Short mmCIF file of C-alpha atoms in Angstrom, two decimals:
data_model
loop_
_atom_site.label_atom_id
_atom_site.label_comp_id
_atom_site.label_asym_id
_atom_site.label_seq_id
_atom_site.Cartn_x
_atom_site.Cartn_y
_atom_site.Cartn_z
CA MET A 4 0.00 0.00 0.00
CA THR A 5 1.11 3.54 -0.64
CA PRO A 6 1.15 6.15 2.15
CA GLU A 7 -1.81 7.82 0.43
CA GLN A 8 -3.81 4.58 0.47
CA ILE A 9 -3.02 4.07 4.15
CA ALA A 10 -4.13 7.63 4.95
CA THR A 11 -7.32 7.18 2.92
CA THR A 12 -8.10 3.94 4.74
CA ALA A 13 -7.54 5.58 8.14
CA ALA A 14 -9.70 8.55 7.14
CA SER A 15 -12.52 6.17 6.16
CA ILE A 16 -12.32 4.50 9.59
CA ALA A 17 -12.29 7.89 11.31
CA SER A 18 -15.36 8.96 9.31
CA MET A 19 -17.47 6.18 10.83
CA GLN A 20 -16.13 6.59 14.36
CA GLU A 21 -18.96 7.47 16.72
CA ALA A 22 -19.01 10.65 18.81
CA ASP A 23 -18.06 8.71 21.97
CA GLY A 24 -14.95 7.30 20.24
CA ALA A 25 -16.39 3.85 19.44
CA ILE A 26 -15.33 2.28 16.16
CA PRO A 27 -18.14 0.03 14.90
CA TRP A 28 -17.71 -2.70 12.31
CA THR A 29 -19.27 -0.26 9.86
CA THR A 30 -21.53 2.77 10.21
CA GLY A 31 -24.59 1.90 12.28
CA GLU A 32 -23.36 -1.61 13.12
CA HIS A 33 -22.06 -3.00 16.39
CA THR A 34 -18.82 -2.31 18.22
CA ASP A 35 -16.80 -4.94 20.03
CA ALA A 36 -13.54 -4.32 21.85
CA TRP A 37 -11.35 -6.50 19.59
CA ASN A 38 -12.36 -4.90 16.31
CA HIS A 39 -12.44 -1.49 17.98
CA VAL A 40 -8.78 -1.85 19.01
CA GLU A 41 -7.89 -3.07 15.51
CA GLY A 42 -9.52 0.08 14.16
CA ALA A 43 -7.59 2.24 16.63
CA MET A 44 -4.34 0.64 15.50
CA ALA A 45 -5.20 1.37 11.86
CA LEU A 46 -6.07 4.97 12.73
CA LEU A 47 -2.67 5.46 14.32
CA VAL A 48 -0.78 3.95 11.39
CA GLY A 49 -2.75 6.24 9.07
CA GLY A 50 -1.91 9.38 11.03
CA GLU A 51 -5.34 9.91 12.62
CA VAL A 52 -3.90 10.61 16.07
CA GLU A 53 -6.88 12.51 17.50
CA ALA A 54 -9.28 9.74 16.44
CA THR A 55 -6.88 7.16 17.88
CA GLU A 56 -6.87 8.92 21.25
CA ALA A 57 -10.68 9.10 21.22
CA ALA A 58 -10.79 5.35 20.54
CA TYR A 59 -8.56 4.53 23.51
CA ASP A 60 -10.48 6.96 25.71
CA TRP A 61 -13.57 4.91 24.78
CA CYS A 62 -11.77 1.78 26.04
CA LEU A 63 -10.92 3.54 29.27
CA ARG A 64 -14.48 4.81 29.84
CA THR A 65 -16.40 1.69 28.86
CA GLN A 66 -14.33 -1.06 30.48
CA ARG A 67 -16.31 -2.79 33.21
CA ALA A 68 -14.95 -3.34 36.72
CA ASP A 69 -14.14 -6.99 35.93
CA GLY A 70 -11.85 -5.91 33.05
CA SER A 71 -14.22 -6.72 30.19
CA TRP A 72 -16.35 -4.91 27.64
CA PRO A 73 -19.76 -6.01 26.42
CA MET A 74 -19.53 -8.35 23.45
CA LYS A 75 -21.82 -6.20 21.33
CA LEU A 76 -22.71 -2.50 21.55
CA VAL A 77 -24.76 -0.61 18.99
CA SER A 78 -24.58 3.19 19.22
CA GLY A 79 -23.67 2.92 22.91
CA THR A 80 -26.48 0.47 23.76
CA ILE A 81 -25.50 -2.98 24.97
CA GLU A 82 -27.01 -5.68 22.76
CA ASP A 83 -24.97 -8.56 24.19
CA ALA A 84 -23.49 -8.01 27.64
CA SER A 85 -21.44 -11.22 27.58
CA THR A 86 -17.67 -11.11 27.96
CA GLU A 87 -15.41 -12.59 25.31
CA THR A 88 -11.90 -13.12 26.68
CA ASN A 89 -9.96 -12.54 23.48
CA MET A 90 -11.85 -9.28 22.95
CA ALA A 91 -10.91 -8.09 26.43
CA ALA A 92 -7.28 -9.18 26.18
CA TYR A 93 -6.67 -7.46 22.86
CA VAL A 94 -6.36 -4.01 24.41
CA ALA A 95 -2.83 -5.02 25.47
CA VAL A 96 -1.88 -5.52 21.81
CA GLY A 97 -3.21 -2.09 20.89
CA VAL A 98 -1.48 -0.34 23.77
CA LEU A 99 1.89 -1.92 22.94
CA HIS A 100 1.35 -1.01 19.26
CA HIS A 101 0.66 2.60 20.30
CA TRP A 102 3.78 2.62 22.50
CA SER A 103 5.89 1.19 19.67
CA ILE A 104 4.87 4.01 17.35
CA ARG A 105 4.48 7.04 19.63
CA ARG A 106 6.61 6.30 22.73
CA ASP A 107 4.03 8.28 24.69
CA ARG A 108 4.67 7.48 28.36
CA ALA A 109 1.61 9.42 29.58
CA PHE A 110 -0.63 7.35 27.28
CA LEU A 111 1.00 4.15 28.47
CA GLU A 112 0.52 5.05 32.13
CA ARG A 113 -3.10 6.09 31.53
CA MET A 114 -3.91 2.81 29.76
CA TRP A 115 -1.94 0.50 32.08
CA PRO A 116 -4.83 -0.01 34.55
CA VAL A 117 -7.09 -0.93 31.62
CA VAL A 118 -4.57 -3.52 30.38
CA ARG A 119 -4.11 -4.92 33.90
CA ARG A 120 -7.83 -5.36 34.50
CA ALA A 121 -8.31 -6.99 31.08
CA LEU A 122 -5.42 -9.45 31.40
CA ASP A 123 -6.22 -10.24 35.04
CA LEU A 124 -9.73 -11.18 33.88
CA VAL A 125 -8.29 -13.47 31.21
CA VAL A 126 -5.95 -15.17 33.69
CA ASP A 127 -8.86 -15.64 36.11
CA LEU A 128 -10.76 -17.48 33.35
CA GLN A 129 -7.92 -19.92 32.58
CA LEU A 130 -9.19 -23.49 32.65
CA PRO A 131 -7.45 -26.36 34.47
CA PHE A 132 -5.89 -27.73 31.25
CA GLY A 133 -4.37 -24.31 30.38
CA GLY A 134 -6.84 -23.02 27.80
CA ILE A 135 -8.79 -19.81 28.45
CA ALA A 136 -12.57 -19.97 28.66
CA TRP A 137 -13.78 -18.21 25.53
CA SER A 138 -16.60 -16.27 27.20
CA ARG A 139 -18.65 -15.51 30.26
CA GLU A 140 -22.29 -14.61 30.11
CA TRP A 141 -23.84 -11.73 32.02
CA ASP A 142 -27.22 -11.47 33.65
CA ALA A 143 -29.00 -8.70 35.55
CA ASN A 144 -26.52 -9.14 38.44
CA GLY A 145 -23.37 -8.95 36.28
CA PRO A 146 -20.90 -11.74 35.48
CA ALA A 147 -22.61 -15.14 35.33
CA LYS A 148 -22.00 -18.52 33.68
CA VAL A 149 -18.53 -19.21 32.28
CA ASN A 150 -18.58 -20.92 28.89
CA ALA A 151 -15.70 -23.28 29.52
CA GLU A 152 -14.77 -24.08 25.95
CA ALA A 153 -11.41 -22.70 24.79
CA LEU A 154 -11.31 -21.65 21.14
CA LEU A 155 -8.10 -21.98 19.12
CA ALA A 156 -8.34 -18.58 17.39
CA GLY A 157 -9.29 -16.83 20.62
CA SER A 158 -6.51 -18.57 22.51
CA SER A 159 -3.96 -17.51 19.88
CA SER A 160 -5.09 -13.91 20.21
CA ILE A 161 -4.97 -14.15 24.01
CA TYR A 162 -1.47 -15.62 23.90
CA GLN A 163 -0.31 -12.64 21.81
CA ALA A 164 -2.05 -10.24 24.22
CA LEU A 165 -0.40 -11.83 27.25
CA ARG A 166 3.02 -11.47 25.61
CA CYS A 167 2.25 -7.82 24.85
CA GLY A 168 1.09 -7.31 28.43
CA VAL A 169 4.32 -8.77 29.76
CA ALA A 170 6.28 -6.41 27.49
CA LEU A 171 4.27 -3.43 28.77
CA ALA A 172 4.84 -4.56 32.35
CA GLU A 173 8.59 -4.62 31.71
CA ILE A 174 8.52 -1.11 30.26
CA LEU A 175 6.67 0.12 33.35
CA ASP A 176 8.79 -2.00 35.73
CA GLU A 177 5.66 -3.69 37.08
CA PRO A 178 6.32 -7.42 36.56
CA GLN A 179 3.26 -9.63 36.07
CA PRO A 180 4.54 -13.18 36.58
CA GLU A 181 1.01 -14.60 36.60
CA TRP A 182 0.58 -13.43 33.00
CA GLU A 183 3.81 -15.14 32.03
CA LEU A 184 2.71 -18.34 33.75
CA ALA A 185 -0.72 -18.19 32.13
CA GLY A 186 0.87 -17.69 28.72
CA GLY A 187 3.14 -20.68 29.32
CA ARG A 188 0.19 -22.86 30.33
CA LEU A 189 -1.81 -21.64 27.35
CA GLY A 190 1.06 -22.33 25.00
CA HIS A 191 1.15 -25.93 26.16
CA ALA A 192 -2.62 -26.48 26.23
#
């Protein structure tokens, strides 16, 4: 791709970004944390820094206390409150990507609690054989039934996110050995 094509692609993503910073799959469709972070990464590569910051601010504002985001939001309304672990974990990939490009320490420090909550959630949902439960349902009281299947694609994404989280922890001198152990168990699952 040429630099112009990259900028045009980023501009098209920015044009469908919602006022609260959410990046839906396409205009009027749903937002999920994984695809949202992918969009934020593309915005940054394409030079849309202000839109990128708005996207990460959305992550910061909408993360739930358990470290997750709803699986499906449409224009700010939750359509599926369930948690998907690979969606939650992926914020670590985006934050390390942002750090790699911008070297913005203030951004990194602002997003670190978000990454910690997300990856701590993922580690908490690791199954006895080492895989990570792919999702947890929500009900009126909050987190509910854990869906104890571990999906290969989701686990691969989570493994990458754990490695990125460990790298971020090293940059911030806040070791997270439980993430390293979880990644090792996942890699051998």
